[in-house]
mmCIF file with all atom_site columns, C-alpha atoms in Angstrom:
data_model
loop_
_atom_site.group_PDB
_atom_site.id
_atom_site.type_symbol
_atom_site.label_atom_id
_atom_site.label_alt_id
_atom_site.label_comp_id
_atom_site.label_asym_id
_atom_site.label_entity_id
_atom_site.label_seq_id
_atom_site.pdbx_PDB_ins_code
_atom_site.Cartn_x
_atom_site.Cartn_y
_atom_site.Cartn_z
_atom_site.occupancy
_atom_site.B_iso_or_equiv
_atom_site.pdbx_formal_charge
_atom_site.auth_seq_id
_atom_site.auth_comp_id
_atom_site.auth_asym_id
_atom_site.auth_atom_id
_atom_site.pdbx_PDB_model_num
ATOM 1   C CA . MET A 1 1   ? 135.160 123.562 70.860 1.00 0.00 ? 15  MET A CA 1
ATOM 2   C CA . SER A 1 2   ? 136.470 120.050 71.445 1.00 0.00 ? 16  SER A CA 1
ATOM 3   C CA . SER A 1 3   ? 133.617 118.613 69.362 1.00 0.00 ? 17  SER A CA 1
ATOM 4   C CA . ASP A 1 4   ? 134.536 121.100 66.619 1.00 0.00 ? 18  ASP A CA 1
ATOM 5   C CA . ARG A 1 5   ? 138.126 119.885 66.736 1.00 0.00 ? 19  ARG A CA 1
ATOM 6   C CA . HIS A 1 6   ? 136.957 116.283 66.602 1.00 0.00 ? 20  HIS A CA 1
ATOM 7   C CA . LEU A 1 7   ? 134.924 117.065 63.494 1.00 0.00 ? 21  LEU A CA 1
ATOM 8   C CA . LEU A 1 8   ? 137.881 118.929 61.967 1.00 0.00 ? 22  LEU A CA 1
ATOM 9   C CA . ARG A 1 9   ? 140.159 115.952 62.628 1.00 0.00 ? 23  ARG A CA 1
ATOM 10  C CA . SER A 1 10  ? 137.701 113.682 60.844 1.00 0.00 ? 24  SER A CA 1
ATOM 11  C CA . ILE A 1 11  ? 137.607 116.065 57.885 1.00 0.00 ? 25  ILE A CA 1
ATOM 12  C CA . VAL A 1 12  ? 141.412 116.132 57.733 1.00 0.00 ? 26  VAL A CA 1
ATOM 13  C CA . MET A 1 13  ? 141.344 112.320 57.835 1.00 0.00 ? 27  MET A CA 1
ATOM 14  C CA . GLN A 1 14  ? 138.874 112.258 54.948 1.00 0.00 ? 28  GLN A CA 1
ATOM 15  C CA . THR A 1 15  ? 141.073 114.743 53.112 1.00 0.00 ? 29  THR A CA 1
ATOM 16  C CA . LEU A 1 16  ? 144.149 112.526 53.490 1.00 0.00 ? 30  LEU A CA 1
ATOM 17  C CA . PHE A 1 17  ? 142.150 109.526 52.352 1.00 0.00 ? 31  PHE A CA 1
ATOM 18  C CA . ALA A 1 18  ? 140.913 111.353 49.243 1.00 0.00 ? 32  ALA A CA 1
ATOM 19  C CA . TRP A 1 19  ? 144.320 112.886 48.514 1.00 0.00 ? 33  TRP A CA 1
ATOM 20  C CA . GLU A 1 20  ? 145.987 109.477 48.683 1.00 0.00 ? 34  GLU A CA 1
ATOM 21  C CA . PHE A 1 21  ? 143.615 108.121 46.028 1.00 0.00 ? 35  PHE A CA 1
ATOM 22  C CA . ARG A 1 22  ? 143.216 111.141 43.762 1.00 0.00 ? 36  ARG A CA 1
ATOM 23  C CA . GLY A 1 23  ? 146.312 113.185 44.356 1.00 0.00 ? 37  GLY A CA 1
ATOM 24  C CA . GLY A 1 24  ? 146.089 116.874 43.596 1.00 0.00 ? 38  GLY A CA 1
ATOM 25  C CA . ASP A 1 25  ? 146.322 119.709 46.057 1.00 0.00 ? 39  ASP A CA 1
ATOM 26  C CA . ALA A 1 26  ? 145.558 118.491 49.572 1.00 0.00 ? 40  ALA A CA 1
ATOM 27  C CA . GLU A 1 27  ? 144.675 121.971 50.790 1.00 0.00 ? 41  GLU A CA 1
ATOM 28  C CA . SER A 1 28  ? 142.081 122.377 48.024 1.00 0.00 ? 42  SER A CA 1
ATOM 29  C CA . ILE A 1 29  ? 140.559 119.031 48.956 1.00 0.00 ? 43  ILE A CA 1
ATOM 30  C CA . LEU A 1 30  ? 140.447 120.160 52.585 1.00 0.00 ? 44  LEU A CA 1
ATOM 31  C CA . SER A 1 31  ? 138.749 123.431 51.616 1.00 0.00 ? 45  SER A CA 1
ATOM 32  C CA . TYR A 1 32  ? 136.108 121.516 49.665 1.00 0.00 ? 46  TYR A CA 1
ATOM 33  C CA . ASN A 1 33  ? 135.573 119.087 52.551 1.00 0.00 ? 47  ASN A CA 1
ATOM 34  C CA . LEU A 1 34  ? 135.266 121.923 55.068 1.00 0.00 ? 48  LEU A CA 1
ATOM 35  C CA . ILE A 1 35  ? 132.656 123.717 52.969 1.00 0.00 ? 49  ILE A CA 1
ATOM 36  C CA . ASN A 1 36  ? 130.652 120.533 52.586 1.00 0.00 ? 50  ASN A CA 1
ATOM 37  C CA . GLY A 1 37  ? 131.156 119.016 56.019 1.00 0.00 ? 51  GLY A CA 1
ATOM 38  C CA . ALA A 1 38  ? 131.790 121.764 58.554 1.00 0.00 ? 52  ALA A CA 1
ATOM 39  C CA . ARG A 1 39  ? 130.203 124.900 57.185 1.00 0.00 ? 53  ARG A CA 1
ATOM 40  C CA . HIS A 1 40  ? 129.061 125.884 60.697 1.00 0.00 ? 54  HIS A CA 1
ATOM 41  C CA . ILE A 1 41  ? 132.633 126.032 62.029 1.00 0.00 ? 55  ILE A CA 1
ATOM 42  C CA . GLN A 1 42  ? 133.845 129.567 61.467 1.00 0.00 ? 56  GLN A CA 1
ATOM 43  C CA . VAL A 1 43  ? 137.431 129.142 62.670 1.00 0.00 ? 57  VAL A CA 1
ATOM 44  C CA . ASN A 1 44  ? 138.989 126.191 60.900 1.00 0.00 ? 58  ASN A CA 1
ATOM 45  C CA . ASN A 1 45  ? 142.669 127.131 61.161 1.00 0.00 ? 59  ASN A CA 1
ATOM 46  C CA . PHE A 1 46  ? 143.083 124.017 63.294 1.00 0.00 ? 60  PHE A CA 1
ATOM 47  C CA . ALA A 1 47  ? 142.344 121.812 60.256 1.00 0.00 ? 61  ALA A CA 1
ATOM 48  C CA . TYR A 1 48  ? 144.672 123.723 57.933 1.00 0.00 ? 62  TYR A CA 1
ATOM 49  C CA . ASP A 1 49  ? 147.483 123.691 60.510 1.00 0.00 ? 63  ASP A CA 1
ATOM 50  C CA . LEU A 1 50  ? 147.039 119.966 61.067 1.00 0.00 ? 64  LEU A CA 1
ATOM 51  C CA . LEU A 1 51  ? 147.131 119.260 57.336 1.00 0.00 ? 65  LEU A CA 1
ATOM 52  C CA . LYS A 1 52  ? 150.238 121.434 56.854 1.00 0.00 ? 66  LYS A CA 1
ATOM 53  C CA . LYS A 1 53  ? 152.079 119.567 59.621 1.00 0.00 ? 67  LYS A CA 1
ATOM 54  C CA . LEU A 1 54  ? 151.028 116.254 58.087 1.00 0.00 ? 68  LEU A CA 1
ATOM 55  C CA . MET A 1 55  ? 152.331 117.203 54.675 1.00 0.00 ? 69  MET A CA 1
ATOM 56  C CA . LEU A 1 56  ? 155.540 118.684 56.086 1.00 0.00 ? 70  LEU A CA 1
ATOM 57  C CA . HIS A 1 57  ? 156.401 115.573 58.117 1.00 0.00 ? 71  HIS A CA 1
ATOM 58  C CA . ARG A 1 58  ? 155.085 112.818 55.814 1.00 0.00 ? 72  ARG A CA 1
ATOM 59  C CA . LYS A 1 59  ? 158.407 111.002 55.509 1.00 0.00 ? 73  LYS A CA 1
ATOM 60  C CA . GLU A 1 60  ? 159.093 111.030 59.254 1.00 0.00 ? 74  GLU A CA 1
ATOM 61  C CA . ILE A 1 61  ? 155.535 109.895 59.957 1.00 0.00 ? 75  ILE A CA 1
ATOM 62  C CA . LYS A 1 62  ? 155.886 106.996 57.512 1.00 0.00 ? 76  LYS A CA 1
ATOM 63  C CA . ASN A 1 63  ? 159.145 105.997 59.185 1.00 0.00 ? 77  ASN A CA 1
ATOM 64  C CA . LEU A 1 64  ? 157.470 106.034 62.608 1.00 0.00 ? 78  LEU A CA 1
ATOM 65  C CA . ILE A 1 65  ? 154.593 103.881 61.378 1.00 0.00 ? 79  ILE A CA 1
ATOM 66  C CA . GLU A 1 66  ? 157.050 101.411 59.860 1.00 0.00 ? 80  GLU A CA 1
ATOM 67  C CA . LYS A 1 67  ? 159.073 101.338 63.094 1.00 0.00 ? 81  LYS A CA 1
ATOM 68  C CA . TYR A 1 68  ? 156.116 100.880 65.444 1.00 0.00 ? 82  TYR A CA 1
ATOM 69  C CA . ALA A 1 69  ? 154.054 98.545  63.229 1.00 0.00 ? 83  ALA A CA 1
ATOM 70  C CA . PRO A 1 70  ? 156.851 96.368  61.804 1.00 0.00 ? 84  PRO A CA 1
ATOM 71  C CA . GLU A 1 71  ? 154.584 93.402  61.108 1.00 0.00 ? 85  GLU A CA 1
ATOM 72  C CA . TRP A 1 72  ? 152.489 95.574  58.788 1.00 0.00 ? 86  TRP A CA 1
ATOM 73  C CA . PRO A 1 73  ? 154.097 96.835  55.559 1.00 0.00 ? 87  PRO A CA 1
ATOM 74  C CA . PHE A 1 74  ? 153.136 100.494 55.184 1.00 0.00 ? 88  PHE A CA 1
ATOM 75  C CA . ASP A 1 75  ? 151.282 99.935  51.916 1.00 0.00 ? 89  ASP A CA 1
ATOM 76  C CA . LYS A 1 76  ? 149.300 97.045  53.423 1.00 0.00 ? 90  LYS A CA 1
ATOM 77  C CA . ILE A 1 77  ? 147.830 99.114  56.246 1.00 0.00 ? 91  ILE A CA 1
ATOM 78  C CA . ALA A 1 78  ? 144.269 100.104 55.408 1.00 0.00 ? 92  ALA A CA 1
ATOM 79  C CA . PRO A 1 79  ? 144.335 103.650 53.990 1.00 0.00 ? 93  PRO A CA 1
ATOM 80  C CA . ILE A 1 80  ? 141.837 104.896 56.566 1.00 0.00 ? 94  ILE A CA 1
ATOM 81  C CA . ASP A 1 81  ? 143.914 103.460 59.416 1.00 0.00 ? 95  ASP A CA 1
ATOM 82  C CA . ARG A 1 82  ? 147.034 105.048 57.927 1.00 0.00 ? 96  ARG A CA 1
ATOM 83  C CA . ALA A 1 83  ? 145.343 108.433 57.757 1.00 0.00 ? 97  ALA A CA 1
ATOM 84  C CA . ILE A 1 84  ? 144.215 108.117 61.382 1.00 0.00 ? 98  ILE A CA 1
ATOM 85  C CA . LEU A 1 85  ? 147.709 107.091 62.477 1.00 0.00 ? 99  LEU A CA 1
ATOM 86  C CA . GLU A 1 86  ? 149.208 110.030 60.627 1.00 0.00 ? 100 GLU A CA 1
ATOM 87  C CA . ILE A 1 87  ? 146.915 112.459 62.434 1.00 0.00 ? 101 ILE A CA 1
ATOM 88  C CA . GLY A 1 88  ? 147.650 110.854 65.782 1.00 0.00 ? 102 GLY A CA 1
ATOM 89  C CA . ILE A 1 89  ? 151.401 110.943 65.190 1.00 0.00 ? 103 ILE A CA 1
ATOM 90  C CA . VAL A 1 90  ? 151.370 114.570 64.091 1.00 0.00 ? 104 VAL A CA 1
ATOM 91  C CA . GLU A 1 91  ? 149.525 115.597 67.215 1.00 0.00 ? 105 GLU A CA 1
ATOM 92  C CA . LEU A 1 92  ? 151.614 113.354 69.464 1.00 0.00 ? 106 LEU A CA 1
ATOM 93  C CA . ILE A 1 93  ? 155.031 114.310 68.085 1.00 0.00 ? 107 ILE A CA 1
ATOM 94  C CA . TYR A 1 94  ? 154.743 117.607 66.209 1.00 0.00 ? 108 TYR A CA 1
ATOM 95  C CA . ASP A 1 95  ? 152.046 119.571 68.042 1.00 0.00 ? 109 ASP A CA 1
ATOM 96  C CA . PRO A 1 96  ? 152.974 120.438 71.626 1.00 0.00 ? 110 PRO A CA 1
ATOM 97  C CA . LYS A 1 97  ? 149.631 122.239 72.097 1.00 0.00 ? 111 LYS A CA 1
ATOM 98  C CA . VAL A 1 98  ? 147.725 118.945 71.963 1.00 0.00 ? 112 VAL A CA 1
ATOM 99  C CA . PRO A 1 99  ? 148.106 116.849 75.129 1.00 0.00 ? 113 PRO A CA 1
ATOM 100 C CA . ASP A 1 100 ? 149.551 113.429 74.316 1.00 0.00 ? 114 ASP A CA 1
ATOM 101 C CA . LEU A 1 101 ? 146.651 111.448 75.733 1.00 0.00 ? 115 LEU A CA 1
ATOM 102 C CA . VAL A 1 102 ? 144.155 113.625 73.865 1.00 0.00 ? 116 VAL A CA 1
ATOM 103 C CA . ALA A 1 103 ? 146.000 112.905 70.609 1.00 0.00 ? 117 ALA A CA 1
ATOM 104 C CA . ILE A 1 104 ? 145.860 109.167 71.270 1.00 0.00 ? 118 ILE A CA 1
ATOM 105 C CA . ASN A 1 105 ? 142.221 109.210 72.398 1.00 0.00 ? 119 ASN A CA 1
ATOM 106 C CA . GLU A 1 106 ? 141.081 111.262 69.413 1.00 0.00 ? 120 GLU A CA 1
ATOM 107 C CA . ALA A 1 107 ? 142.816 108.867 67.012 1.00 0.00 ? 121 ALA A CA 1
ATOM 108 C CA . ILE A 1 108 ? 141.189 105.886 68.735 1.00 0.00 ? 122 ILE A CA 1
ATOM 109 C CA . GLU A 1 109 ? 137.769 107.537 68.463 1.00 0.00 ? 123 GLU A CA 1
ATOM 110 C CA . LEU A 1 110 ? 138.327 108.167 64.739 1.00 0.00 ? 124 LEU A CA 1
ATOM 111 C CA . ALA A 1 111 ? 139.323 104.526 64.310 1.00 0.00 ? 125 ALA A CA 1
ATOM 112 C CA . LYS A 1 112 ? 136.159 103.388 66.102 1.00 0.00 ? 126 LYS A CA 1
ATOM 113 C CA . SER A 1 113 ? 134.019 105.596 63.864 1.00 0.00 ? 127 SER A CA 1
ATOM 114 C CA . PHE A 1 114 ? 135.686 105.039 60.490 1.00 0.00 ? 128 PHE A CA 1
ATOM 115 C CA . GLY A 1 115 ? 137.790 101.889 60.693 1.00 0.00 ? 129 GLY A CA 1
ATOM 116 C CA . VAL A 1 116 ? 136.984 98.216  60.998 1.00 0.00 ? 130 VAL A CA 1
ATOM 117 C CA . GLU A 1 117 ? 136.497 96.422  64.302 1.00 0.00 ? 131 GLU A CA 1
ATOM 118 C CA . SER A 1 118 ? 140.243 95.957  64.927 1.00 0.00 ? 132 SER A CA 1
ATOM 119 C CA . SER A 1 119 ? 141.289 99.463  63.840 1.00 0.00 ? 133 SER A CA 1
ATOM 120 C CA . SER A 1 120 ? 141.016 101.089 67.246 1.00 0.00 ? 134 SER A CA 1
ATOM 121 C CA . LYS A 1 121 ? 143.208 98.416  68.864 1.00 0.00 ? 135 LYS A CA 1
ATOM 122 C CA . PHE A 1 122 ? 145.792 98.758  66.094 1.00 0.00 ? 136 PHE A CA 1
ATOM 123 C CA . VAL A 1 123 ? 145.853 102.562 66.327 1.00 0.00 ? 137 VAL A CA 1
ATOM 124 C CA . ASN A 1 124 ? 146.012 102.419 70.113 1.00 0.00 ? 138 ASN A CA 1
ATOM 125 C CA . GLY A 1 125 ? 148.896 99.941  70.015 1.00 0.00 ? 139 GLY A CA 1
ATOM 126 C CA . VAL A 1 126 ? 151.007 101.970 67.600 1.00 0.00 ? 140 VAL A CA 1
ATOM 127 C CA . LEU A 1 127 ? 150.377 105.358 69.224 1.00 0.00 ? 141 LEU A CA 1
ATOM 128 C CA . SER A 1 128 ? 150.805 104.026 72.760 1.00 0.00 ? 142 SER A CA 1
ATOM 129 C CA . SER A 1 129 ? 154.184 102.549 71.796 1.00 0.00 ? 143 SER A CA 1
ATOM 130 C CA . ILE A 1 130 ? 155.274 105.884 70.326 1.00 0.00 ? 144 ILE A CA 1
ATOM 131 C CA . TYR A 1 131 ? 154.045 107.637 73.467 1.00 0.00 ? 145 TYR A CA 1
ATOM 132 C CA . ASP A 1 132 ? 155.903 105.202 75.751 1.00 0.00 ? 146 ASP A CA 1
ATOM 133 C CA . ASP A 1 133 ? 159.144 105.866 73.909 1.00 0.00 ? 147 ASP A CA 1
ATOM 134 C CA . LYS A 1 134 ? 158.457 109.595 73.866 1.00 0.00 ? 148 LYS A CA 1
ATOM 135 C CA . ILE A 1 135 ? 158.118 109.805 77.631 1.00 0.00 ? 149 ILE A CA 1
ATOM 136 C CA . LYS A 1 136 ? 161.298 107.761 78.045 1.00 0.00 ? 150 LYS A CA 1
ATOM 137 C CA . GLU A 1 137 ? 163.208 110.409 76.049 1.00 0.00 ? 151 GLU A CA 1
ATOM 138 C CA . PRO A 1 138 ? 161.742 113.756 77.073 1.00 0.00 ? 152 PRO A CA 1
ATOM 139 C CA . THR A 1 139 ? 164.243 115.686 74.924 1.00 0.00 ? 153 THR A CA 1
ATOM 140 C CA . ARG A 1 140 ? 162.416 114.666 71.758 1.00 0.00 ? 154 ARG A CA 1
#
C-alpha cells in the first residue's frame, strides 16, 4: 500500500506540473494520469483527496513556501520542485493522517526521482523548517 501511495503522490505531482503549464481542470488531468500511469491501483481516493487539499489551500501553501524559502522567489523555483513542496506541505500541515516524517521523506524521495541534484536538499530544508516550527506550536 505504501508503494501505491508513493506512486499516487508522483502522479499528483505530475498532475500539478501539467496543470500549471496547461491550465484546465486539475481533476480531469489527474483522472487521465491515473488511467495512464496507475491503472492497477483500484482505490485511488488518496490521489483525489490530496489534489483537492492542494487546490483548496493553494494560497496558504504559496505563502508558506515564500516564508520558508525567502531567498527563492516563488516563480523562480523550478516547477517540479514547487509541485513536490506543495505535496509535502499539504501532507505536513493539512493531512493529520500522514505522519509528519513520512510527508517529509516522501517529498524528498520525489525530489530525488524527479528533480535535479540539489532538489532533495532544497525540499528537505524547506519542509524541515516548517516541521520545526510546527512542533514548536502544537496548536497549529
